[in-house]
mmCIF file of N, CA and C in Angstrom:
data_model
loop_
_atom_site.group_PDB
_atom_site.id
_atom_site.type_symbol
_atom_site.label_atom_id
_atom_site.label_comp_id
_atom_site.label_asym_id
_atom_site.label_seq_id
_atom_site.Cartn_x
_atom_site.Cartn_y
_atom_site.Cartn_z
ATOM 1 N N MET E 1 94.796 117.191 126.369
ATOM 2 C CA MET E 1 95.157 115.937 126.411
ATOM 3 C C MET E 1 95.492 115.363 124.920
ATOM 4 N N TYR E 2 96.458 114.908 124.742
ATOM 5 C CA TYR E 2 96.966 114.416 123.276
ATOM 6 C C TYR E 2 96.370 113.183 122.785
ATOM 7 N N ARG E 3 96.073 112.951 121.820
ATOM 8 C CA ARG E 3 95.472 111.621 121.297
ATOM 9 C C ARG E 3 95.756 111.678 119.662
ATOM 10 N N PRO E 4 96.208 110.602 119.162
ATOM 11 C CA PRO E 4 96.407 110.510 117.842
ATOM 12 C C PRO E 4 95.113 110.330 117.201
ATOM 13 N N THR E 5 94.865 110.889 116.195
ATOM 14 C CA THR E 5 93.459 110.881 115.514
ATOM 15 C C THR E 5 93.314 109.475 115.031
ATOM 16 N N ARG E 6 92.196 108.907 115.416
ATOM 17 C CA ARG E 6 91.682 107.516 115.052
ATOM 18 C C ARG E 6 90.683 107.628 114.115
ATOM 19 N N ILE E 7 90.748 107.231 112.805
ATOM 20 C CA ILE E 7 89.562 107.273 111.964
ATOM 21 C C ILE E 7 88.957 105.810 111.415
ATOM 22 N N LEU E 8 87.777 105.832 111.299
ATOM 23 C CA LEU E 8 87.207 104.628 110.908
ATOM 24 C C LEU E 8 87.395 104.627 109.316
ATOM 25 N N GLU E 9 88.051 103.364 108.845
ATOM 26 C CA GLU E 9 88.247 103.565 107.432
ATOM 27 C C GLU E 9 87.584 102.086 106.906
ATOM 28 N N PRO E 10 87.130 102.145 105.557
ATOM 29 C CA PRO E 10 86.692 100.870 105.186
ATOM 30 C C PRO E 10 88.138 100.258 104.643
ATOM 31 N N ARG E 11 88.188 98.862 104.828
ATOM 32 C CA ARG E 11 89.357 98.195 104.534
ATOM 33 C C ARG E 11 88.874 96.941 103.633
ATOM 34 N N SER E 12 89.479 97.000 102.426
ATOM 35 C CA SER E 12 89.001 95.809 101.461
ATOM 36 C C SER E 12 89.776 94.574 101.828
ATOM 37 N N THR E 13 89.339 93.380 101.645
ATOM 38 C CA THR E 13 90.000 92.297 102.261
ATOM 39 C C THR E 13 90.544 91.625 100.939
ATOM 40 N N GLY E 14 90.726 92.120 99.905
ATOM 41 C CA GLY E 14 91.437 91.682 98.734
ATOM 42 C C GLY E 14 90.291 90.980 97.896
ATOM 43 N N ALA E 15 90.468 89.884 97.543
ATOM 44 C CA ALA E 15 89.727 89.135 96.392
ATOM 45 C C ALA E 15 88.499 89.094 96.928
ATOM 46 N N VAL E 16 88.291 89.015 98.286
ATOM 47 C CA VAL E 16 87.006 88.801 98.815
ATOM 48 C C VAL E 16 85.933 90.045 98.709
ATOM 49 N N ALA E 17 84.933 90.018 98.361
ATOM 50 C CA ALA E 17 84.019 91.163 97.883
ATOM 51 C C ALA E 17 83.576 91.770 98.927
ATOM 52 N N SER E 18 83.558 91.420 100.072
ATOM 53 C CA SER E 18 83.084 92.052 101.306
ATOM 54 C C SER E 18 84.290 93.181 101.856
ATOM 55 N N VAL E 19 83.615 93.973 102.569
ATOM 56 C CA VAL E 19 84.283 95.232 102.934
ATOM 57 C C VAL E 19 84.115 95.284 104.598
ATOM 58 N N PHE E 20 85.253 95.375 105.460
ATOM 59 C CA PHE E 20 84.954 95.511 106.703
ATOM 60 C C PHE E 20 85.584 96.907 107.329
ATOM 61 N N CYS E 21 85.265 97.493 108.175
ATOM 62 C CA CYS E 21 85.983 98.721 108.861
ATOM 63 C C CYS E 21 86.805 98.482 110.166
ATOM 64 N N SER E 22 87.789 99.171 110.089
ATOM 65 C CA SER E 22 88.690 99.145 111.239
ATOM 66 C C SER E 22 89.414 100.269 111.627
ATOM 67 N N PHE E 23 89.789 100.581 112.846
ATOM 68 C CA PHE E 23 90.419 101.736 113.270
ATOM 69 C C PHE E 23 91.709 101.917 112.721
ATOM 70 N N VAL E 24 92.343 103.047 112.287
ATOM 71 C CA VAL E 24 93.610 103.351 111.933
ATOM 72 C C VAL E 24 93.903 104.645 112.657
ATOM 73 N N THR E 25 95.125 104.789 112.667
ATOM 74 C CA THR E 25 95.518 105.936 113.231
ATOM 75 C C THR E 25 96.345 106.684 112.134
ATOM 76 N N ARG E 26 95.924 108.096 112.280
ATOM 77 C CA ARG E 26 96.573 109.218 111.241
ATOM 78 C C ARG E 26 97.193 110.012 112.064
ATOM 79 N N LEU E 27 98.514 110.418 111.839
ATOM 80 C CA LEU E 27 99.328 111.188 112.577
ATOM 81 C C LEU E 27 100.160 111.995 111.891
ATOM 82 N N ALA E 28 100.554 113.168 112.324
ATOM 83 C CA ALA E 28 101.521 114.097 111.718
ATOM 84 C C ALA E 28 102.888 114.018 112.422
ATOM 85 N N LEU E 29 103.839 114.151 111.852
ATOM 86 C CA LEU E 29 105.409 114.265 112.259
ATOM 87 C C LEU E 29 106.056 115.416 111.368
ATOM 88 N N HIS E 30 106.921 115.776 112.339
ATOM 89 C CA HIS E 30 107.783 117.112 111.847
ATOM 90 C C HIS E 30 109.430 116.788 111.899
ATOM 91 N N SER E 31 109.990 116.947 110.749
ATOM 92 C CA SER E 31 111.493 116.638 110.697
ATOM 93 C C SER E 31 112.107 117.973 109.846
ATOM 94 N N ARG E 32 113.349 118.035 110.070
ATOM 95 C CA ARG E 32 113.999 119.436 109.466
ATOM 96 C C ARG E 32 115.312 118.690 108.630
ATOM 97 N N LEU E 33 115.511 119.389 107.451
ATOM 98 C CA LEU E 33 116.355 118.965 106.492
ATOM 99 C C LEU E 33 117.831 119.770 106.978
ATOM 100 N N ILE E 34 118.837 119.122 106.793
ATOM 101 C CA ILE E 34 120.037 119.800 106.746
ATOM 102 C C ILE E 34 120.131 120.882 105.820
ATOM 103 N N PRO E 35 120.814 122.168 106.193
ATOM 104 C CA PRO E 35 120.650 123.006 105.156
ATOM 105 C C PRO E 35 121.600 122.594 103.863
ATOM 106 N N GLY E 36 120.890 123.132 102.800
ATOM 107 C CA GLY E 36 121.407 122.756 101.427
ATOM 108 C C GLY E 36 121.246 121.511 100.914
ATOM 109 N N THR E 37 120.261 120.755 101.471
ATOM 110 C CA THR E 37 119.833 119.585 101.061
ATOM 111 C C THR E 37 118.358 119.319 100.519
ATOM 112 N N GLU E 38 117.839 120.373 100.579
ATOM 113 C CA GLU E 38 116.574 120.437 100.164
ATOM 114 C C GLU E 38 116.205 119.736 98.672
ATOM 115 N N GLU E 39 116.960 120.228 97.635
ATOM 116 C CA GLU E 39 116.777 119.572 96.260
ATOM 117 C C GLU E 39 117.100 118.179 96.340
ATOM 118 N N ALA E 40 118.222 117.742 96.922
ATOM 119 C CA ALA E 40 118.735 116.439 96.938
ATOM 120 C C ALA E 40 117.479 115.276 97.539
ATOM 121 N N TYR E 41 117.011 115.859 98.803
ATOM 122 C CA TYR E 41 116.182 115.183 99.419
ATOM 123 C C TYR E 41 114.869 114.858 98.488
ATOM 124 N N GLU E 42 114.257 115.850 97.755
ATOM 125 C CA GLU E 42 113.114 115.859 96.868
ATOM 126 C C GLU E 42 113.640 114.799 95.871
ATOM 127 N N ILE E 43 114.766 114.837 95.190
ATOM 128 C CA ILE E 43 115.069 113.829 94.164
ATOM 129 C C ILE E 43 115.053 112.494 94.797
ATOM 130 N N GLU E 44 115.515 112.443 96.017
ATOM 131 C CA GLU E 44 115.421 110.897 96.700
ATOM 132 C C GLU E 44 114.063 110.577 96.752
ATOM 133 N N HIS E 45 112.949 111.474 96.994
ATOM 134 C CA HIS E 45 111.604 111.042 97.106
ATOM 135 C C HIS E 45 110.881 110.819 95.711
ATOM 136 N N ALA E 46 111.694 111.270 94.737
ATOM 137 C CA ALA E 46 110.685 111.334 93.396
ATOM 138 C C ALA E 46 110.412 109.777 93.326
ATOM 139 N N ARG E 47 111.267 108.663 93.820
ATOM 140 C CA ARG E 47 110.587 107.320 93.547
ATOM 141 C C ARG E 47 111.358 106.719 94.791
ATOM 142 N N VAL E 48 110.698 106.442 95.828
ATOM 143 C CA VAL E 48 111.403 105.664 97.279
ATOM 144 C C VAL E 48 111.472 104.225 96.934
ATOM 145 N N TRP E 49 112.531 103.576 97.366
ATOM 146 C CA TRP E 49 112.561 102.124 97.158
ATOM 147 C C TRP E 49 111.587 101.255 97.188
ATOM 148 N N PRO E 50 111.124 100.738 96.144
ATOM 149 C CA PRO E 50 109.853 99.956 96.448
ATOM 150 C C PRO E 50 109.999 98.877 97.415
ATOM 151 N N GLU E 51 111.152 98.318 97.761
ATOM 152 C CA GLU E 51 111.367 97.267 98.959
ATOM 153 C C GLU E 51 110.999 97.874 100.429
ATOM 154 N N LEU E 52 111.264 99.356 100.494
ATOM 155 C CA LEU E 52 111.018 99.951 101.663
ATOM 156 C C LEU E 52 109.592 100.256 101.798
ATOM 157 N N ILE E 53 108.834 100.509 100.664
ATOM 158 C CA ILE E 53 107.265 100.609 100.694
ATOM 159 C C ILE E 53 106.612 99.209 101.187
ATOM 160 N N THR E 54 107.348 98.088 100.661
ATOM 161 C CA THR E 54 106.896 96.660 100.958
ATOM 162 C C THR E 54 107.065 96.724 102.333
ATOM 163 N N VAL E 55 108.071 96.817 103.014
ATOM 164 C CA VAL E 55 108.380 96.549 104.526
ATOM 165 C C VAL E 55 107.448 97.500 105.356
ATOM 166 N N MET E 56 107.329 98.894 104.724
ATOM 167 C CA MET E 56 106.403 99.730 105.577
ATOM 168 C C MET E 56 104.915 99.283 105.584
ATOM 169 N N ARG E 57 104.419 98.549 104.525
ATOM 170 C CA ARG E 57 103.123 98.152 104.602
ATOM 171 C C ARG E 57 102.914 96.913 105.296
ATOM 172 N N ALA E 58 103.924 96.212 105.308
ATOM 173 C CA ALA E 58 104.033 94.740 106.111
ATOM 174 C C ALA E 58 104.163 95.137 107.684
ATOM 175 N N ALA E 59 104.415 96.556 107.980
ATOM 176 C CA ALA E 59 104.587 96.855 109.386
ATOM 177 C C ALA E 59 103.184 97.340 109.764
ATOM 178 N N GLY E 60 102.529 97.717 108.860
ATOM 179 C CA GLY E 60 101.026 98.206 109.098
ATOM 180 C C GLY E 60 101.028 99.720 108.627
ATOM 181 N N ILE E 61 101.758 100.205 107.904
ATOM 182 C CA ILE E 61 101.684 101.595 107.494
ATOM 183 C C ILE E 61 100.997 101.621 106.112
ATOM 184 N N SER E 62 99.665 102.211 106.079
ATOM 185 C CA SER E 62 99.280 102.162 104.750
ATOM 186 C C SER E 62 99.445 103.338 103.896
ATOM 187 N N ASP E 63 99.902 104.541 104.326
ATOM 188 C CA ASP E 63 100.187 105.759 103.704
ATOM 189 C C ASP E 63 101.049 106.553 104.329
ATOM 190 N N TRP E 64 102.123 107.310 103.654
ATOM 191 C CA TRP E 64 102.834 108.175 104.313
ATOM 192 C C TRP E 64 103.054 109.395 103.084
ATOM 193 N N SER E 65 102.635 110.570 103.581
ATOM 194 C CA SER E 65 102.682 111.822 102.743
ATOM 195 C C SER E 65 103.811 112.905 103.354
ATOM 196 N N ILE E 66 104.441 113.528 102.710
ATOM 197 C CA ILE E 66 105.427 114.322 103.096
ATOM 198 C C ILE E 66 105.171 115.939 102.312
ATOM 199 N N TRP E 67 105.148 116.902 103.127
ATOM 200 C CA TRP E 67 105.137 118.275 102.477
ATOM 201 C C TRP E 67 106.425 118.986 103.120
ATOM 202 N N ARG E 68 106.784 120.003 102.284
ATOM 203 C CA ARG E 68 108.182 120.622 102.601
ATOM 204 C C ARG E 68 107.913 122.070 102.691
ATOM 205 N N SER E 69 108.287 122.824 103.548
ATOM 206 C CA SER E 69 108.218 124.333 103.671
ATOM 207 C C SER E 69 109.675 124.695 103.877
ATOM 208 N N GLY E 70 110.529 125.059 103.010
ATOM 209 C CA GLY E 70 111.870 125.584 103.440
ATOM 210 C C GLY E 70 112.570 124.210 103.787
ATOM 211 N N ARG E 71 113.332 124.186 105.089
ATOM 212 C CA ARG E 71 114.005 123.179 105.512
ATOM 213 C C ARG E 71 112.837 122.024 106.335
ATOM 214 N N ASP E 72 111.677 122.704 106.576
ATOM 215 C CA ASP E 72 110.938 122.006 107.516
ATOM 216 C C ASP E 72 109.940 120.779 106.598
ATOM 217 N N LEU E 73 109.881 119.561 107.130
ATOM 218 C CA LEU E 73 109.070 118.571 106.592
ATOM 219 C C LEU E 73 107.892 118.172 107.292
ATOM 220 N N PHE E 74 106.914 118.098 106.900
ATOM 221 C CA PHE E 74 105.545 117.519 107.591
ATOM 222 C C PHE E 74 105.181 116.528 106.994
ATOM 223 N N HIS E 75 104.965 115.294 107.780
ATOM 224 C CA HIS E 75 104.578 113.964 107.373
ATOM 225 C C HIS E 75 103.121 113.905 107.854
ATOM 226 N N LEU E 76 102.398 112.965 107.031
ATOM 227 C CA LEU E 76 101.184 112.549 107.314
ATOM 228 C C LEU E 76 101.135 111.098 107.249
ATOM 229 N N VAL E 77 100.905 110.342 108.285
ATOM 230 C CA VAL E 77 101.211 108.842 108.401
ATOM 231 C C VAL E 77 99.884 108.144 108.712
ATOM 232 N N VAL E 78 99.477 107.227 107.840
ATOM 233 C CA VAL E 78 98.115 106.497 108.346
ATOM 234 C C VAL E 78 98.651 105.068 108.473
ATOM 235 N N SER E 79 98.551 104.345 109.639
ATOM 236 C CA SER E 79 98.812 103.252 110.293
ATOM 237 C C SER E 79 97.907 102.634 110.852
ATOM 238 N N ASP E 80 97.974 101.386 110.976
ATOM 239 C CA ASP E 80 97.110 100.491 112.007
ATOM 240 C C ASP E 80 97.612 100.761 113.387
ATOM 241 N N ASP E 81 99.036 100.773 113.623
ATOM 242 C CA ASP E 81 99.356 100.961 114.986
ATOM 243 C C ASP E 81 100.825 101.672 114.805
ATOM 244 N N PHE E 82 100.723 102.769 114.980
ATOM 245 C CA PHE E 82 102.388 103.598 114.463
ATOM 246 C C PHE E 82 103.490 103.018 115.275
ATOM 247 N N GLU E 83 103.099 102.980 116.809
ATOM 248 C CA GLU E 83 104.319 102.708 117.756
ATOM 249 C C GLU E 83 104.778 101.016 117.265
ATOM 250 N N ALA E 84 103.771 100.237 117.069
ATOM 251 C CA ALA E 84 104.129 98.916 116.656
ATOM 252 C C ALA E 84 104.722 98.818 115.301
ATOM 253 N N ALA E 85 104.514 99.641 114.106
ATOM 254 C CA ALA E 85 105.193 99.776 113.064
ATOM 255 C C ALA E 85 106.532 100.218 113.067
ATOM 256 N N VAL E 86 106.681 101.326 114.039
ATOM 257 C CA VAL E 86 108.111 101.886 114.505
ATOM 258 C C VAL E 86 109.004 100.875 114.873
ATOM 259 N N ALA E 87 108.514 99.928 115.944
ATOM 260 C CA ALA E 87 109.141 99.019 116.598
ATOM 261 C C ALA E 87 109.623 97.828 115.586
ATOM 262 N N GLN E 88 108.664 97.575 114.668
ATOM 263 C CA GLN E 88 108.985 96.386 113.547
ATOM 264 C C GLN E 88 109.899 96.953 112.656
ATOM 265 N N LEU E 89 110.023 98.118 112.162
ATOM 266 C CA LEU E 89 110.784 98.548 111.379
ATOM 267 C C LEU E 89 112.117 98.882 111.871
ATOM 268 N N LYS E 90 112.271 99.046 113.206
ATOM 269 C CA LYS E 90 113.639 99.149 113.746
ATOM 270 C C LYS E 90 114.642 98.372 113.510
ATOM 271 N N ASN E 91 114.031 97.113 113.308
ATOM 272 C CA ASN E 91 115.049 95.950 113.165
ATOM 273 C C ASN E 91 114.882 95.292 111.703
ATOM 274 N N ASP E 92 114.264 96.067 110.798
ATOM 275 C CA ASP E 92 114.298 95.726 109.534
ATOM 276 C C ASP E 92 115.555 96.320 108.597
ATOM 277 N N PRO E 93 116.171 95.177 108.000
ATOM 278 C CA PRO E 93 117.411 95.724 107.345
ATOM 279 C C PRO E 93 117.296 96.804 106.200
ATOM 280 N N VAL E 94 116.166 96.719 105.488
ATOM 281 C CA VAL E 94 115.704 97.642 104.500
ATOM 282 C C VAL E 94 115.580 98.899 105.105
ATOM 283 N N ASP E 95 114.828 99.175 106.331
ATOM 284 C CA ASP E 95 114.557 100.262 106.922
ATOM 285 C C ASP E 95 115.588 100.753 107.484
ATOM 286 N N GLN E 96 116.634 100.131 107.863
ATOM 287 C CA GLN E 96 117.866 100.643 108.467
ATOM 288 C C GLN E 96 118.618 101.239 107.288
ATOM 289 N N ARG E 97 118.571 100.671 106.221
ATOM 290 C CA ARG E 97 119.630 100.980 105.187
ATOM 291 C C ARG E 97 119.044 102.295 104.758
ATOM 292 N N TRP E 98 117.752 102.586 104.719
ATOM 293 C CA TRP E 98 116.866 103.679 104.168
ATOM 294 C C TRP E 98 117.227 104.806 105.359
ATOM 295 N N GLN E 99 117.231 104.684 106.632
ATOM 296 C CA GLN E 99 117.401 105.581 107.516
ATOM 297 C C GLN E 99 118.853 105.963 107.316
ATOM 298 N N GLN E 100 119.811 105.016 107.110
ATOM 299 C CA GLN E 100 121.236 105.538 107.243
ATOM 300 C C GLN E 100 121.455 106.510 105.994
ATOM 301 N N HIS E 101 120.684 105.941 104.830
ATOM 302 C CA HIS E 101 120.790 106.775 103.594
ATOM 303 C C HIS E 101 120.249 108.272 103.755
ATOM 304 N N MET E 102 119.138 108.236 104.572
ATOM 305 C CA MET E 102 118.543 109.625 104.641
ATOM 306 C C MET E 102 119.243 110.407 105.605
ATOM 307 N N SER E 103 119.790 109.954 106.326
ATOM 308 C CA SER E 103 120.454 110.660 107.558
ATOM 309 C C SER E 103 121.413 111.674 106.900
ATOM 310 N N GLN E 104 121.793 111.808 105.562
ATOM 311 C CA GLN E 104 122.643 112.624 105.009
ATOM 312 C C GLN E 104 121.870 114.031 104.644
ATOM 313 N N PHE E 105 120.519 113.862 104.785
ATOM 314 C CA PHE E 105 119.747 114.921 104.475
ATOM 315 C C PHE E 105 118.788 115.369 105.587
ATOM 316 N N VAL E 106 118.551 114.639 106.689
ATOM 317 C CA VAL E 106 117.602 114.874 107.546
ATOM 318 C C VAL E 106 118.344 115.148 109.044
ATOM 319 N N GLU E 107 118.065 116.294 109.677
ATOM 320 C CA GLU E 107 118.643 116.547 111.094
ATOM 321 C C GLU E 107 118.106 115.546 111.920
ATOM 322 N N GLY E 108 116.732 115.098 111.810
ATOM 323 C CA GLY E 108 116.011 114.278 112.692
ATOM 324 C C GLY E 108 114.700 114.691 112.837
ATOM 325 N N PHE E 109 113.869 114.110 113.510
ATOM 326 C CA PHE E 109 112.510 114.301 113.843
ATOM 327 C C PHE E 109 112.364 115.201 115.146
ATOM 328 N N ALA E 110 111.360 115.964 114.893
ATOM 329 C CA ALA E 110 111.190 116.696 116.258
ATOM 330 C C ALA E 110 110.640 115.919 117.372
ATOM 331 N N GLN E 111 111.007 116.044 118.407
ATOM 332 C CA GLN E 111 110.477 115.450 119.869
ATOM 333 C C GLN E 111 109.239 115.925 120.477
ATOM 334 N N ASN E 112 108.425 115.297 120.624
ATOM 335 C CA ASN E 112 107.139 115.486 121.506
ATOM 336 C C ASN E 112 106.897 114.443 122.561
ATOM 337 N N PRO E 113 107.041 114.840 123.743
ATOM 338 C CA PRO E 113 106.847 113.851 124.800
ATOM 339 C C PRO E 113 105.362 113.447 124.830
ATOM 340 N N GLU E 114 104.353 114.173 124.361
ATOM 341 C CA GLU E 114 103.005 113.923 124.285
ATOM 342 C C GLU E 114 102.799 113.057 123.242
ATOM 343 N N GLY E 115 103.559 112.849 122.162
ATOM 344 C CA GLY E 115 103.207 112.180 120.979
ATOM 345 C C GLY E 115 103.417 110.812 121.082
ATOM 346 N N VAL E 116 102.822 110.252 120.126
ATOM 347 C CA VAL E 116 102.925 108.698 119.972
ATOM 348 C C VAL E 116 104.339 108.514 119.487
ATOM 349 N N ALA E 117 105.020 107.566 119.972
ATOM 350 C CA ALA E 117 106.536 107.292 119.869
ATOM 351 C C ALA E 117 107.598 108.500 120.120
ATOM 352 N N GLY E 118 106.837 109.522 120.662
ATOM 353 C CA GLY E 118 107.683 110.737 121.126
ATOM 354 C C GLY E 118 107.948 111.567 119.915
ATOM 355 N N GLN E 119 107.191 111.362 118.741
ATOM 356 C CA GLN E 119 107.431 111.998 117.598
ATOM 357 C C GLN E 119 106.430 112.837 116.921
ATOM 358 N N SER E 120 104.923 112.183 117.271
ATOM 359 C CA SER E 120 104.073 112.806 116.553
ATOM 360 C C SER E 120 103.597 114.444 116.993
ATOM 361 N N LEU E 121 103.167 115.099 116.024
ATOM 362 C CA LEU E 121 102.628 116.555 116.510
ATOM 363 C C LEU E 121 101.467 116.359 117.299
ATOM 364 N N ARG E 122 101.240 117.390 118.047
ATOM 365 C CA ARG E 122 99.831 117.525 118.733
ATOM 366 C C ARG E 122 98.918 117.718 117.766
ATOM 367 N N HIS E 123 97.708 116.920 117.865
ATOM 368 C CA HIS E 123 96.468 117.093 117.020
ATOM 369 C C HIS E 123 95.583 118.285 117.538
ATOM 370 N N VAL E 124 95.326 119.100 116.765
ATOM 371 C CA VAL E 124 94.445 120.359 117.272
ATOM 372 C C VAL E 124 93.050 120.176 116.837
ATOM 373 N N TRP E 125 92.781 120.041 115.405
ATOM 374 C CA TRP E 125 91.391 119.997 115.141
ATOM 375 C C TRP E 125 91.629 119.606 113.511
ATOM 376 N N THR E 126 90.343 118.684 113.175
ATOM 377 C CA THR E 126 90.003 118.223 111.983
ATOM 378 C C THR E 126 88.697 118.629 111.419
ATOM 379 N N MET E 127 88.493 118.888 110.403
ATOM 380 C CA MET E 127 87.433 119.470 109.926
ATOM 381 C C MET E 127 86.079 118.362 110.080
ATOM 382 N N SER E 128 86.644 117.162 109.474
ATOM 383 C CA SER E 128 85.600 116.230 109.180
ATOM 384 C C SER E 128 85.200 115.527 110.520
ATOM 385 N N GLU E 129 85.976 115.704 111.748
ATOM 386 C CA GLU E 129 85.723 115.369 112.919
ATOM 387 C C GLU E 129 84.662 116.325 113.652
ATOM 388 N N GLN E 130 84.406 117.554 113.198
ATOM 389 C CA GLN E 130 83.556 118.288 113.955
ATOM 390 C C GLN E 130 82.045 118.216 113.305
ATOM 391 N N THR E 131 81.195 117.758 114.052
ATOM 392 C CA THR E 131 79.822 117.399 113.719
ATOM 393 C C THR E 131 78.964 118.424 113.809
ATOM 394 N N ASP E 132 79.214 119.518 114.251
ATOM 395 C CA ASP E 132 78.268 120.817 114.320
ATOM 396 C C ASP E 132 78.676 121.972 113.945
#
C-alpha cells in the first residue's frame, strides 16, 4: 500500500524560544527534461526566483531538492500537506509564471495513480525508519 513518508520534525516557532513537533510529508517526484535542455535547466535552477520560494513556503513547502541523471529529474519535497500546497499554488500567479517558464525545459511529471496528487513516487524504504 502506498503512503507518503510522514516524519516527525521539530519546528521552531520563530522568535519564541520553545520548539514543538509536527508531522510533515516527505515525498519524491520524477520528471523528465526535453532532450537538449539539461544545461539550460540547471542554469535556471542556479538561483530560483525568490518570489517563487516565498509562495512555496506560504503554501507549506519547507524544502525542495532536485537531482538529475541524464534527462531524468528526481525531486525530494518536504511539505506540511503536499496536496494542499499544490492546490494553493495552482492559482498563484508567481507559480503559474514559473510553470509556464519551465515548460520549455520539462516534459512533465511522471504520473503515479497511487501517489499523492498523482505524482509522487512509491516509497519503498527509508533507513532511519527501520528500527531493528
